[in-house]
Every structure is written in structure tokens, then in C-alpha cells.
């Protein structure tokens, strides 16, 4: 891939988790070096690192870093500390299932190393966290390739929030087909919803697509209906934080409104994400825990009063799009069409039997 992407936004070096502080974009590119659980928790909670796959990779790397820096003198103490750190990081954000998926993978690996020394266990934890990151990168490319089969040259594409290179080790999910298409001269016209209240669309999606040389236009969230009506949009591509077993999708607040509009205007609505974002233990969207964030993000946006002091604000960070509004779910293992309950199970069964 020759497109200039953002520099590695999430990595590990000398027992530190290194991440690009996304809260400072697009104005400043500042890398943080974190080596303790409190700072790693804060970085996830405050969206310095964000987006479902990246939260998973950061938690896995973070858990390793904490254990590598552990002062435990015997294995029992080390094991107790592992559990406490894992449980603590798991409380940083509730909606994206990738956080729990990655932490559980680290815990399974920890169990497998039973009887080994602290040093050997740490080596295994390092390997597991690196595997999670490498797989994430490979999945992003595969998602992009599957997604691109649904798109044609010169299409107008709408996306909501940010699901690109900033949310993964690779080229992301919803933006992955855009990057691959760009390499092949597809000449997409991308519309990025600005995505209130934290502006992941205008601050992050526009930042990374523009940097990579794609044609991107920022619109306010309330303009999506108009641009669809004007015929500017041929497909909607969004990421996901958790897909329930019936195909209901939790993603950034506002996604469900975009999906309802897309249906009204006859525009395909594609959800793109790795299978690690599909949670077969969550039956439907109503079972998904939706994160409620500080009302100051709305009432005092980016350090400026955007509502009078004393006025209440309601700030759910995600919403659930009913499966009936989703044209297809695109994963690294292939494209899933309705009926989702049956076809999601089929996807998992096929990949296990391969
Ligand atoms: O609150 P955020 O910025 O972490 O929300 C991110 C999103 O909603 C993304 O669309 C989602 O995580 C998919 S990223 C592949």
C-alpha cells in the first residue's frame, strides 16, 4: 500500500504503551508513553485511544506492559496483580466488546502458561498482545477487500464517526475499502459526518482521509438527509462497537438515524468490523450496555460553553441500529447478509471447521 497513512498510532516500546493522543487531533500529533494501569485506563476512558479494535489492542498491550513492570516477587502475587489489572482495565468503557475479547484472550494465555516462571509468562503475554495487533492489521485488509467488492468507481460514500487507521493497527474497518479503492483509482467522494459531540468524523476521519489523499467533505450530522436526497451518496459505510447475535449493531451515537435515512432513500447501509466485534453472547441490541458519558462533553464542548450553565445534557455515546436497516455486515471472513441470526452463526461455524 503506497498511500500515506497516519504514522503507527499504537505500539509498544521499552515496556511502554505508545499511542497517538487522538483528543489533540487534528491540531497536534502528540504521542503518549504509558507504563501503568491508571494512565492506560485514563487514555481509554478519555478517548485518547478509541474505536473498538484499537481499544482491544491498547488493553492487551497495556495489560502486558503493567505485568512487565510488576514488582511481584512470587507467582501468586503476580497472578493476583494480573487479575486486578485485567478487571480494572475492563471497567474503562462498556460498549465495545473488543475490550473484553482482548482481555479475555490475554487471560486465557495466562492460564495456559500455568507452572511457568514470571519471566516466561511475560514473554507469552507479549506474544499474545503482538498476535492481537498483527491479526487486527490483517483483518483490516481483508475487511477492506471484501468491502471493495460492493463499491464502484466514482461513488459518493457517507461515513459516521471514525473507523479507519486510527482505530486499528491497520487501515481500519469502514474506511478500509476507501483506502484500497483509492489505491486502485476509484475516485470516491467521501462525506464525513462531523459526529457530535466529540467530532470524531471531522477531527479524525477527515484528518486521516485527507492525509492519505482522498476526496473528503465534512458535513454536520443534520445534513445527512439533504446530501442523500441530493443524490450525493451511493453507499453508507460505518464501523461497529458490538454486533449482537441477531445482527443489531451498536455504533457511535447517530448511526441509527443515518441507517433509517439510508433506508428511506434506498441507499445501502454497510457495517464493517472484525468478527471479534460480533458477540454471540449478546442476543439482541437491547442487551448491549450503552456508555453514558459526561454531560460536559455536550454542554461545554472543547472548553467552550455550548449550553447555559445549569442546563441538563443527555450524552449516550452509542446507539443501536436494528438489523432490519442493515444491508450487509462485512467481516474479515466474508460478507454476511440477512437473515443475520442464521448467517452470523453460519459464518462462525464455517470458520471453525476450516
Ligand atoms: O467513542 P468512540 O470514538 O470510541 O466510538 C467509536 C465508534 O463508534 C466507531 O465507529 C467504532 O468503534 C468502530 S471502529 C472500527
XYZ file of C-alpha atoms in Angstrom, residues 142-143 146-147 271 273 275 278 329-337 347 354:
19
model
C -9.396 -8.466 4.499
C -12.404 -6.328 5.518
C -14.466 -7.709 0.882
C -15.949 -4.229 1.237
C -21.496 -2.184 8.676
C -15.986 -4.859 11.546
C -15.544 -10.955 13.886
C -19.578 -9.875 16.961
C -22.198 -6.826 7.656
C -18.682 -7.057 6.244
C -16.112 -9.017 8.254
C -12.628 -10.352 7.546
C -14.199 -13.762 6.943
C -16.682 -12.541 4.375
C -19.920 -10.613 3.826
C -22.970 -11.532 5.869
C -26.469 -10.792 4.541
C -20.067 -17.620 9.448
C -11.878 -24.562 8.149
